[in-house]
mmCIF file of C-alpha atoms in Angstrom:
data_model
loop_
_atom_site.group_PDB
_atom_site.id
_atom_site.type_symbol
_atom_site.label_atom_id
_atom_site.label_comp_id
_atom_site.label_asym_id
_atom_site.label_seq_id
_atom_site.Cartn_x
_atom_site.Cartn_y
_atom_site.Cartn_z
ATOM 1 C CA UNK L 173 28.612 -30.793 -1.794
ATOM 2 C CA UNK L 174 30.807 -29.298 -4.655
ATOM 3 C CA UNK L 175 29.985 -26.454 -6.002
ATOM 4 C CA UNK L 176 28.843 -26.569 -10.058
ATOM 5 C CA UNK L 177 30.959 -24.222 -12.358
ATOM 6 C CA UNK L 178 27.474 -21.919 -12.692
ATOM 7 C CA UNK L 179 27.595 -21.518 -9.274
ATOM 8 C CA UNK L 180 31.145 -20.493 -8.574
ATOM 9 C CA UNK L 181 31.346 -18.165 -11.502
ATOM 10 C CA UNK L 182 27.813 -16.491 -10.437
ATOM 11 C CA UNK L 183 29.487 -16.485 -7.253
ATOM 12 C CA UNK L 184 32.551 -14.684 -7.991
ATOM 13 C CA UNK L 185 30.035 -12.095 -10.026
ATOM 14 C CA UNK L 186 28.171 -11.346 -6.923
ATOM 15 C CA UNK L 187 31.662 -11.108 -5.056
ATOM 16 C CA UNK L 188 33.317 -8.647 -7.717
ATOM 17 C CA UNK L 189 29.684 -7.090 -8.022
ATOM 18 C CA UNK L 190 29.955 -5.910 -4.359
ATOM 19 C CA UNK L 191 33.196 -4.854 -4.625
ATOM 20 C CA UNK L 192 32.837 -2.864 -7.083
ATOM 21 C CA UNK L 193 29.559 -0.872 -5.564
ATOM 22 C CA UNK L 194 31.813 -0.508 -2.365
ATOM 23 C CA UNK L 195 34.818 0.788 -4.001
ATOM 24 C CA UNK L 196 32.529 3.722 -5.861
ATOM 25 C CA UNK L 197 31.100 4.795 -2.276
ATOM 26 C CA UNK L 198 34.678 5.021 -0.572
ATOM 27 C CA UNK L 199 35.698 7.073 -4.076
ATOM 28 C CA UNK L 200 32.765 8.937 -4.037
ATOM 29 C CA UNK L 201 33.240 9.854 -0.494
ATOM 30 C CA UNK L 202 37.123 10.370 -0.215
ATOM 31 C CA UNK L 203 36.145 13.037 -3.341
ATOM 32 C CA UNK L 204 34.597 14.953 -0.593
ATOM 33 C CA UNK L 205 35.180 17.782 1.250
ATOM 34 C CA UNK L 206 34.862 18.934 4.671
ATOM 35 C CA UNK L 207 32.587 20.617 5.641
ATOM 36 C CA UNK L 208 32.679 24.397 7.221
ATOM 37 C CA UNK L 209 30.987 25.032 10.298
ATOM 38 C CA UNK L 210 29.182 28.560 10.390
ATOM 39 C CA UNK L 211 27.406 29.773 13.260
ATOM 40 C CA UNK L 212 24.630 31.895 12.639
ATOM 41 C CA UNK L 213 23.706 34.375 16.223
ATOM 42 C CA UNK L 214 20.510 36.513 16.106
ATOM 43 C CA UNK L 215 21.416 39.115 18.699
ATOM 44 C CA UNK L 216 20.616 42.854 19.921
ATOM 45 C CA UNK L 217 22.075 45.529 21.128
ATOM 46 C CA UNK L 218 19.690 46.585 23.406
ATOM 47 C CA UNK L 219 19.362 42.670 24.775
ATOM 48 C CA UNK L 220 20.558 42.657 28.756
ATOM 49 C CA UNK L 221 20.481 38.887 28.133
ATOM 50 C CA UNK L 222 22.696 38.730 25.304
ATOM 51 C CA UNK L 223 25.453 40.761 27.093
ATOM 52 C CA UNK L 224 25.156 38.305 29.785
ATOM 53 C CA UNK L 225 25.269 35.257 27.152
ATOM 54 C CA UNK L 226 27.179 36.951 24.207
ATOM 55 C CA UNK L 227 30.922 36.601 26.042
ATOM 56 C CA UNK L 228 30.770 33.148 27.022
ATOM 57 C CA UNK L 229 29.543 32.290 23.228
ATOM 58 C CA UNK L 230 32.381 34.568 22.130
ATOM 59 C CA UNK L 231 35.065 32.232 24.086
ATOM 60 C CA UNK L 232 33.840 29.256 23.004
ATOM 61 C CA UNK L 233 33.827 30.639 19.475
ATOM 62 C CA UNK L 234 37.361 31.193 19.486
ATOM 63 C CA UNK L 235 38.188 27.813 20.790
ATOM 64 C CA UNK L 236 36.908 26.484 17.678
ATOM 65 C CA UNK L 237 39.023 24.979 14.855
ATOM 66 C CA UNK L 238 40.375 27.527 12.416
ATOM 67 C CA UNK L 239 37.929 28.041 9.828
ATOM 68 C CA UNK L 240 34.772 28.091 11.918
ATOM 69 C CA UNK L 241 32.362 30.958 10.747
ATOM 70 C CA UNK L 242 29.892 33.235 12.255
ATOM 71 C CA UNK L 243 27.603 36.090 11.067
ATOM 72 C CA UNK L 244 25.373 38.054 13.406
ATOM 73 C CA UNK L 245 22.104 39.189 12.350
ATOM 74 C CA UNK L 246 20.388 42.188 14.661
ATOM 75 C CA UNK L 247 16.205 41.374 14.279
ATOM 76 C CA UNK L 248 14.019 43.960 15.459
ATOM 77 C CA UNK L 249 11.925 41.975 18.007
ATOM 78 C CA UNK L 250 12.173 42.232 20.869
ATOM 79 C CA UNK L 251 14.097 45.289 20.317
ATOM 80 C CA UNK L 252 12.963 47.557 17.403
ATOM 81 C CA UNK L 253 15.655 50.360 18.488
ATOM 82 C CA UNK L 254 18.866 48.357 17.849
ATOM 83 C CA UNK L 255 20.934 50.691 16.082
ATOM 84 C CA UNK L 256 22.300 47.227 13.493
ATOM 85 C CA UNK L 257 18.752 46.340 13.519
ATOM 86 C CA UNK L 258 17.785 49.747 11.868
ATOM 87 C CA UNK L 259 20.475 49.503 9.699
ATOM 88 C CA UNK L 260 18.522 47.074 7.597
ATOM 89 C CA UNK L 261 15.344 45.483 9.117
ATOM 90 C CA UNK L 262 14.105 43.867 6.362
ATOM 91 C CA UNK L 263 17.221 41.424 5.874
ATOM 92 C CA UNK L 264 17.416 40.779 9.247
ATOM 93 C CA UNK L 265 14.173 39.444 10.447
ATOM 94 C CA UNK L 266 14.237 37.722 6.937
ATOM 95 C CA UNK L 267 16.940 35.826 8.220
ATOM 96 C CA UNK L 268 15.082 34.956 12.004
ATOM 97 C CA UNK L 269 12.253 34.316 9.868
ATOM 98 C CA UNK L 270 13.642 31.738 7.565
ATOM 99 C CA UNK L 271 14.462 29.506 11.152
ATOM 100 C CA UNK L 272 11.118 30.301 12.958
ATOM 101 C CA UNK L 273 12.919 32.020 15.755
ATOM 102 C CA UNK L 274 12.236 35.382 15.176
ATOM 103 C CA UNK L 275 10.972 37.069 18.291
ATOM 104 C CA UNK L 276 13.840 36.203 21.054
ATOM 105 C CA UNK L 277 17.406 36.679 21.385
ATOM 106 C CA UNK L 278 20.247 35.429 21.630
ATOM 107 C CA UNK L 279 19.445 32.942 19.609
ATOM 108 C CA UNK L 280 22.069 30.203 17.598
ATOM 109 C CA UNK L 281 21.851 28.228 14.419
ATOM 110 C CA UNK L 282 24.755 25.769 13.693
ATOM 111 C CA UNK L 283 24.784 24.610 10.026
ATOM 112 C CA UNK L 284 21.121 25.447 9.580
ATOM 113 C CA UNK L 285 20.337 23.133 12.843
ATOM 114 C CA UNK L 286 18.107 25.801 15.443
ATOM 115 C CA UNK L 287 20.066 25.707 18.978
ATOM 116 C CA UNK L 288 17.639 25.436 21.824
ATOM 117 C CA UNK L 289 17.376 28.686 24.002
ATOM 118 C CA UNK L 290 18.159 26.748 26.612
ATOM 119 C CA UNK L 291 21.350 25.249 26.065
ATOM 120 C CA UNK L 292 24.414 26.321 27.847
ATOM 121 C CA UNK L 293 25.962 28.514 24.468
ATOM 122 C CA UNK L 294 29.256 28.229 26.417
ATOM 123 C CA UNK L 295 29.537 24.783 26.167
ATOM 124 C CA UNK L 296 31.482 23.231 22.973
ATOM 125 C CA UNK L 297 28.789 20.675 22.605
ATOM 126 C CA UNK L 298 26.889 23.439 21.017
ATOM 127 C CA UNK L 299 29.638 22.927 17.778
ATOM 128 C CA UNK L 300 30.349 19.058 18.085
ATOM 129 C CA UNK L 301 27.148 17.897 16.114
ATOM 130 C CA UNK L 302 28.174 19.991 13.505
ATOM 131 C CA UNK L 303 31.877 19.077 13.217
ATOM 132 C CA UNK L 304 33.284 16.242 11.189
ATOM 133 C CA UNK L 305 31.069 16.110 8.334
ATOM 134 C CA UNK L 306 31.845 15.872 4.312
ATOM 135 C CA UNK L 307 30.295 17.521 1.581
ATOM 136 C CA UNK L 308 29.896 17.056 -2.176
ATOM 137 C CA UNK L 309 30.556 20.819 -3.033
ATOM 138 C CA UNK L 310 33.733 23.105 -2.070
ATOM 139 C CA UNK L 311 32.720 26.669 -2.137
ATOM 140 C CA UNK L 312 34.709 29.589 -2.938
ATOM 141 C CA UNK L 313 34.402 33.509 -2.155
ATOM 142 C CA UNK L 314 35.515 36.826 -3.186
ATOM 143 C CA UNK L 315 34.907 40.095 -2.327
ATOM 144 C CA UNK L 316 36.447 42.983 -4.504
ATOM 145 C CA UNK L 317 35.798 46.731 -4.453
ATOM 146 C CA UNK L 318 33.726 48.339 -7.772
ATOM 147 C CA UNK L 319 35.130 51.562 -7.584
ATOM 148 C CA UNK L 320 34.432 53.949 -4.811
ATOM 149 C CA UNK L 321 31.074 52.998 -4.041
ATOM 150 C CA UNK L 322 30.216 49.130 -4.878
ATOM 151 C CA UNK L 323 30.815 45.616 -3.754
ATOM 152 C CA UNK L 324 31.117 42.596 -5.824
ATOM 153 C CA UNK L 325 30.979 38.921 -4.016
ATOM 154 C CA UNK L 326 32.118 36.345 -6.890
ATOM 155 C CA UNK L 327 30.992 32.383 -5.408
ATOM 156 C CA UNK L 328 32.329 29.332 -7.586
ATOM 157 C CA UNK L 329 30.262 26.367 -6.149
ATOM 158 C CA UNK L 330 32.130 23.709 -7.220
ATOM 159 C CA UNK L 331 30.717 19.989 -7.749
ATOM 160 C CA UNK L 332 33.449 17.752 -6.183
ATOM 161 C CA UNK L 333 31.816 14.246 -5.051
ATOM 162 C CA UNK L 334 28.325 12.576 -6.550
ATOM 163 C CA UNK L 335 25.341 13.320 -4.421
ATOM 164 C CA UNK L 336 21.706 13.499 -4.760
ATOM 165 C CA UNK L 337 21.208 17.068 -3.363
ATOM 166 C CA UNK L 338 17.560 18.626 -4.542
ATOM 167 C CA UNK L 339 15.940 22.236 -3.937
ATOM 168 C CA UNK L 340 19.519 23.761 -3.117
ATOM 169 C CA UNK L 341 19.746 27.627 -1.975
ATOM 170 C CA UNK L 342 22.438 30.084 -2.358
ATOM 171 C CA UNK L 343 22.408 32.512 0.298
ATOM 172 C CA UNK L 344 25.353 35.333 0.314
ATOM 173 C CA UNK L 345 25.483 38.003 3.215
ATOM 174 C CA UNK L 346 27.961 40.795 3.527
ATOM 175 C CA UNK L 347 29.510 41.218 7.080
ATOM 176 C CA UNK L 348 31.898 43.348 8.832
ATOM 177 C CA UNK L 349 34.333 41.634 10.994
ATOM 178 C CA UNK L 350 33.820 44.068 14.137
ATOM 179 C CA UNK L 351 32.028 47.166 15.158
ATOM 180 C CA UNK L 352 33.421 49.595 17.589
ATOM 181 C CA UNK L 353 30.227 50.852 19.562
ATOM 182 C CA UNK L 354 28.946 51.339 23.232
ATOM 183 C CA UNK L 355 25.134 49.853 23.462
ATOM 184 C CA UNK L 356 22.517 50.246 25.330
ATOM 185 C CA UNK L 357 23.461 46.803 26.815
ATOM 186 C CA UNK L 358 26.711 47.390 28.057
ATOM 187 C CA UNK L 359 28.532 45.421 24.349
ATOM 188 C CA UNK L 360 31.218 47.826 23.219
ATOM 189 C CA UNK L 361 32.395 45.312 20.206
ATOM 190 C CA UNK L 362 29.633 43.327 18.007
ATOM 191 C CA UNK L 363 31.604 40.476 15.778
ATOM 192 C CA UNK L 364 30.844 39.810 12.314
ATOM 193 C CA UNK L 365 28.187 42.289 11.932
ATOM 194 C CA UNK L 366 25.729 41.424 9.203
ATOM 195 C CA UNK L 367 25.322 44.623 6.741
ATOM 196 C CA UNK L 368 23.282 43.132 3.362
ATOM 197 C CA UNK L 369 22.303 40.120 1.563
ATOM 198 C CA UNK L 370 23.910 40.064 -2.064
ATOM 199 C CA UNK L 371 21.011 37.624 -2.477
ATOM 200 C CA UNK L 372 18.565 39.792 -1.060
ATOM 201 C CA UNK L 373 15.685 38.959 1.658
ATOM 202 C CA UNK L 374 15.343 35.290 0.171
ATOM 203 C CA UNK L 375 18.176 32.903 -0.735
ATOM 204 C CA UNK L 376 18.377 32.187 -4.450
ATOM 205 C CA UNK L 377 18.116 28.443 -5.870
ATOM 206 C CA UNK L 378 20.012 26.917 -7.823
ATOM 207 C CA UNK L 379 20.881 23.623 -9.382
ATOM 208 C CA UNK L 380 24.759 22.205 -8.786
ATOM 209 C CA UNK L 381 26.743 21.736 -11.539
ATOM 210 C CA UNK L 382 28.125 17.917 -12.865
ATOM 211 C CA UNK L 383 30.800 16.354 -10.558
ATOM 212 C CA UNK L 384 34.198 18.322 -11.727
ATOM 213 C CA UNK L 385 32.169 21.206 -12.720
ATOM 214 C CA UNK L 386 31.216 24.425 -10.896
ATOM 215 C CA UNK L 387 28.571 27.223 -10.548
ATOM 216 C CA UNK L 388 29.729 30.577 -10.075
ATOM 217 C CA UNK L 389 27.397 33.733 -9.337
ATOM 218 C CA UNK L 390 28.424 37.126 -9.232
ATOM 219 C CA UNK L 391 26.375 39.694 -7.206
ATOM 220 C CA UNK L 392 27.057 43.213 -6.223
ATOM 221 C CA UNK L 393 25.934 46.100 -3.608
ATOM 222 C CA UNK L 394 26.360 49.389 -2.973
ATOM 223 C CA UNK L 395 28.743 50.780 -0.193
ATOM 224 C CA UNK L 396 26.898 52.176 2.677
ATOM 225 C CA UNK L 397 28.247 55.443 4.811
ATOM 226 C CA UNK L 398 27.963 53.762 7.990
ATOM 227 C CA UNK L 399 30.140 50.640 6.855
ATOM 228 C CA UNK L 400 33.928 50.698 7.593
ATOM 229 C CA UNK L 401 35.032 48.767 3.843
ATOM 230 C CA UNK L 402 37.980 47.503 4.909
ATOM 231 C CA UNK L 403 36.624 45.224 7.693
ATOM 232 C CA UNK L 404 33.600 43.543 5.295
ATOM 233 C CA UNK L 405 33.765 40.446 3.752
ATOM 234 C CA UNK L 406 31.304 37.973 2.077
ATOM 235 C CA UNK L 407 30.107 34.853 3.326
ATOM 236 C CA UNK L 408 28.361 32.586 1.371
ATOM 237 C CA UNK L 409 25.946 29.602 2.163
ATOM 238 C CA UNK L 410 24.340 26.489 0.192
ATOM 239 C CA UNK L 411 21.524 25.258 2.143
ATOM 240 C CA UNK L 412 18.722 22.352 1.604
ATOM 241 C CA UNK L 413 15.007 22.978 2.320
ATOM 242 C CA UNK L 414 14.555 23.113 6.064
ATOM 243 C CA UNK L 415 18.167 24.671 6.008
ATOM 244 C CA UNK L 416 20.207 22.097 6.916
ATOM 245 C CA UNK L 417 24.069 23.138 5.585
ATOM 246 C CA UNK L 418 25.559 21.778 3.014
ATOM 247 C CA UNK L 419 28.528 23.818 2.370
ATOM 248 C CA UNK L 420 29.361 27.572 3.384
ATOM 249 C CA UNK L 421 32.818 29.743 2.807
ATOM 250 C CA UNK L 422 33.962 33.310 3.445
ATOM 251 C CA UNK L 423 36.322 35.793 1.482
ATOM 252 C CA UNK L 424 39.037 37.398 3.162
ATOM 253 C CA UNK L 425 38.362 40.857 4.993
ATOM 254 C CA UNK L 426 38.529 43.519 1.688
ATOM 255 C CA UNK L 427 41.244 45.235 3.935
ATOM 256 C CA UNK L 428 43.153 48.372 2.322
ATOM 257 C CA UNK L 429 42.972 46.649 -1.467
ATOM 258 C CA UNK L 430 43.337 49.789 -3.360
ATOM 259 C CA UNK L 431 40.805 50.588 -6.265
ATOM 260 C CA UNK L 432 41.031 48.903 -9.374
ATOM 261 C CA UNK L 433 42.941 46.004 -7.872
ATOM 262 C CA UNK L 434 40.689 42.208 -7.753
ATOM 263 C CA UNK L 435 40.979 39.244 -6.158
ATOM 264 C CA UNK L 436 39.155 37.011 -8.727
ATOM 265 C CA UNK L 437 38.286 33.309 -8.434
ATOM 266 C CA UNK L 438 40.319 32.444 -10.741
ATOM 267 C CA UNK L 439 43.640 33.670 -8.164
ATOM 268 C CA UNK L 440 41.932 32.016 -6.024
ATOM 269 C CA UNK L 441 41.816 28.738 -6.519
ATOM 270 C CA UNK L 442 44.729 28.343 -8.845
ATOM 271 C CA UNK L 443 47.328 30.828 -8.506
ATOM 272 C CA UNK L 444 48.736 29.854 -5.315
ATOM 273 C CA UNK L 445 48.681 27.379 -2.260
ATOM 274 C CA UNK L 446 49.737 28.593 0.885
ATOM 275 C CA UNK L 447 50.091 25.945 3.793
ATOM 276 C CA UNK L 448 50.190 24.547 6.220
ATOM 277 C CA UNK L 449 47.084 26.235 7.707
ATOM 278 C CA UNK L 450 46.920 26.379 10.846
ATOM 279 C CA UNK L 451 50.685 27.456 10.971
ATOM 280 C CA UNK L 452 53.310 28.222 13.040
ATOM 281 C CA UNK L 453 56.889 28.968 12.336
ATOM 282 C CA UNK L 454 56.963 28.552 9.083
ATOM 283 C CA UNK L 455 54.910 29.032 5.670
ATOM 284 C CA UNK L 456 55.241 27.843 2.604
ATOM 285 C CA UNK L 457 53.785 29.598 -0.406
ATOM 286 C CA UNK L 458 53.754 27.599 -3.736
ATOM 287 C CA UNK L 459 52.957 29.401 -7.072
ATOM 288 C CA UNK L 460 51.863 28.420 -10.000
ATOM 289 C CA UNK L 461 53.869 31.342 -11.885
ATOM 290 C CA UNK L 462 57.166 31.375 -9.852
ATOM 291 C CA UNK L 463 58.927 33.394 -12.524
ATOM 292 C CA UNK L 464 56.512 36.849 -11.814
ATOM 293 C CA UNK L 465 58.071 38.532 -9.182
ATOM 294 C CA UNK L 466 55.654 38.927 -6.214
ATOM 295 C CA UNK L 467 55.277 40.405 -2.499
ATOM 296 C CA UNK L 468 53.560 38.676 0.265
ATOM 297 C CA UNK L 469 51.562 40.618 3.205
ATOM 298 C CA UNK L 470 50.483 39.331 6.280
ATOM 299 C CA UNK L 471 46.950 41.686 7.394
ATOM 300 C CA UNK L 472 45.623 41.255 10.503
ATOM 301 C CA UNK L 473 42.182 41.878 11.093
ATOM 302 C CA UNK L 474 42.197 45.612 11.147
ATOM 303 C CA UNK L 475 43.794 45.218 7.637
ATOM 304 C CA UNK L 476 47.580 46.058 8.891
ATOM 305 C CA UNK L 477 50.569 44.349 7.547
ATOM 306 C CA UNK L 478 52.232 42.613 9.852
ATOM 307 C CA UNK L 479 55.080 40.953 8.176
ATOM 308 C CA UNK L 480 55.415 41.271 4.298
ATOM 309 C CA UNK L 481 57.958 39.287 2.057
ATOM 310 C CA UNK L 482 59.599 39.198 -1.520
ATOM 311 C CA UNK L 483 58.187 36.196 -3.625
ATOM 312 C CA UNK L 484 60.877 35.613 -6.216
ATOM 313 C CA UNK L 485 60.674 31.605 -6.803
ATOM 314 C CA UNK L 486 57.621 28.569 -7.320
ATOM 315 C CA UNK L 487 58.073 27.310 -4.073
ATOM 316 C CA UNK L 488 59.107 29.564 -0.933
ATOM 317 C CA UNK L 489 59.039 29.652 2.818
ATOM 318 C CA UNK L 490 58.277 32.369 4.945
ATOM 319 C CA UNK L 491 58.958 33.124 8.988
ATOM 320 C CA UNK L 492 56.558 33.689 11.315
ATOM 321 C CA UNK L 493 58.560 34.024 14.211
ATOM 322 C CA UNK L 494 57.126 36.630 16.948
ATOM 323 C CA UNK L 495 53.708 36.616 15.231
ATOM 324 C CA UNK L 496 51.071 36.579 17.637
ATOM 325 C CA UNK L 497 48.851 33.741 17.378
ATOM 326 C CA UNK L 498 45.296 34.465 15.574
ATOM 327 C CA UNK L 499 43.544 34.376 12.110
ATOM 328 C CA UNK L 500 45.450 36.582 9.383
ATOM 329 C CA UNK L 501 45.220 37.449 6.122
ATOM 330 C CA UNK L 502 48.104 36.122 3.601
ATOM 331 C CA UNK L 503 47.873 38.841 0.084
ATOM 332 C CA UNK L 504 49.674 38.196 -2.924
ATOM 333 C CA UNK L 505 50.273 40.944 -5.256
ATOM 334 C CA UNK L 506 51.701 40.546 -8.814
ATOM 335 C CA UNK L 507 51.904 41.550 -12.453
ATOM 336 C CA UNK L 508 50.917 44.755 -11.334
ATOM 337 C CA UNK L 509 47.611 44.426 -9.849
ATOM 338 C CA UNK L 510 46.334 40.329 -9.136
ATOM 339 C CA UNK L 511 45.669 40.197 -5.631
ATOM 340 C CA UNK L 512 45.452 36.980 -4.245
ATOM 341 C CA UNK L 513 43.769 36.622 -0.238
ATOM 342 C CA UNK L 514 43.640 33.624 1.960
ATOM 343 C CA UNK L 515 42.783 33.391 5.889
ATOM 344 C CA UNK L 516 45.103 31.457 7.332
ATOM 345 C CA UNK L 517 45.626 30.549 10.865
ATOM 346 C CA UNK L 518 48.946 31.273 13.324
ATOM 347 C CA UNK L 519 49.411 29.191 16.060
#
């Protein structure tokens, strides 16, 4: 039977129709971003079971992909006396509390999903659900010094792909990288230490801006006595209801940044692109102002410079031959006080 004219041209419709509603999902989609993976460890330092558990976790946190967070919060069951615990109780067991798992330790949570006690927290299956996703929103952090005695965490959330996210969180926690102190359990360095909440006890909500658009909130602290400053940074977390992940980033470790110097968001996103990341031999560092003179240092995680170099053109690459391999710290400084951070990896 041959087709009418109606019927091939209502035909063709429903062809081009389809088409079209496919090619918006792959745009909307290659729009996105991946994901970051942050591990979240409630853990105590007066927990015989987490010193057994905690190294294993450690090792198979380090074979992670660059980029892979973690925080770790100190609750104060079962163990009230846990010196980080004391540091800040409330924040802590806020945190246990907002998973339901408060009361045991070690515990995990992988992108908002609760780890079973049970599971093997050696094994990299405990990452692989988590790994591979996309996100509508990119997130960006900075952490800048306020004077002598204050913090500032900047986030830009930005909108980059359509979704149909409702009920979204902001949570933003202040952590410092490692803690130098002999336990009661044995631990004589705690990782990524959680200090305060810029948020507070309870995450804040908020709505995500338009695709191409982005939120940005600004929150501040006050500098404790007990923290070392130049090993904090800022992590920050969007989260749906039931706290599944939807997007999380970290600011580079403040380091030695001297007062009165910022690293704003604006530097941040724009000023400069450093890749590849991971690296190995050699970086390139593109800016968008190649005509300011400008000096490159490479921090480790104690804040040291390792390797710095002149910046003198747009587009320039840098040697890192004899660097040991590990996560660094690339700063930009220029025009007599922008300071530009990014973690980059050395492989």
């Amino acid at each position: 039977m041959i087709p009418s004219p109606i019927t091939r041209w209502l035909t063709a419709f429903f062809v081009l129709f389809v088409l079209g509603l496919l090619q918006s999902a792959g745009s909307a989609r290659a729009q996105a971003v991946s994901q970051v993976v942050l591990v979240e460890h409630f853990t105590n330092t007066r927990c015989s079971i987490c010193f057994n558990r905690n190294p294993g976790f450690y090792a198979n946190l380090r074979q992670q992909p660059t980029g892979t967070l973690h925080i770790a919060y100190h609750p104060s069951s079962p163990y009230r006396l846990c010196q980080f615990s004391q540091q800040n109780p409330t924040e802590n067991d806020a945190r246990t509390n907002f998973y339901g798992i408060y009361g045991s330790t070690p515990r995990l949570v992988v992108n908002g999903q609760v780890i079973p006690s049970g599971q093997n927290y050696a094994d990299p299956a405990v990452f692989a659900p988590a790994q591979g996703q996309v996100s509508p929103l990119a997130v960006q952090v900075a952490l800048t010094r306020l004077g002598a005695d204050s913090l500032a965490a900047t986030v830009e959330i930005r909108t980059v792909a359509a979704h149909t996210l409702t009920g979204t969180t902001l949570y933003v926690a202040l952590a410092e990288d490692t803690v130098f102190y002999a336990a009661p359990n044995g631990e004589t360095r705690h990782y990524d230490v959680f200090r305060q909440a810029f948020t507070g006890a309870a995450p804040l909500a908020f709505v995500p801006a338009p695709v191409g658009s982005a939120v940005t909130v600004r929150r501040t602290v006050a500098v404790r006595p007990d923290w070392a400053v130049p090993r904090l940074y800022a992590l920050a977390m969007v989260q749906q209801p039931g706290g599944r992940m939807v997007q999380a980033g970290a600011s580079a470790v403040l380091g030695t940044t001297p007062l009165g110097l910022t690293a704003s968001i604006e530097t941040l996103t724009s000023a400069a692109e450093i890749y590849p990341n991971p690296a190995h031999h050699l970086l390139t560092i593109r800016r968008a102002n190649g005509s300011l003179p400008a000096t490159a240092t490479l921090l480790d995680g104690l804040g040291r410079a390792i390797r710095q170099w002149p910046l003198s053109g747009a587009d320039e690459q840098v040697s890192l031959s004899g660097v040991v391999p590990g996560t660094y710290v690339v700063r930009i400084q220029a025009g007599g006080g922008v300071v530009e951070h990014r973690r980059i990896g050395v492989q």
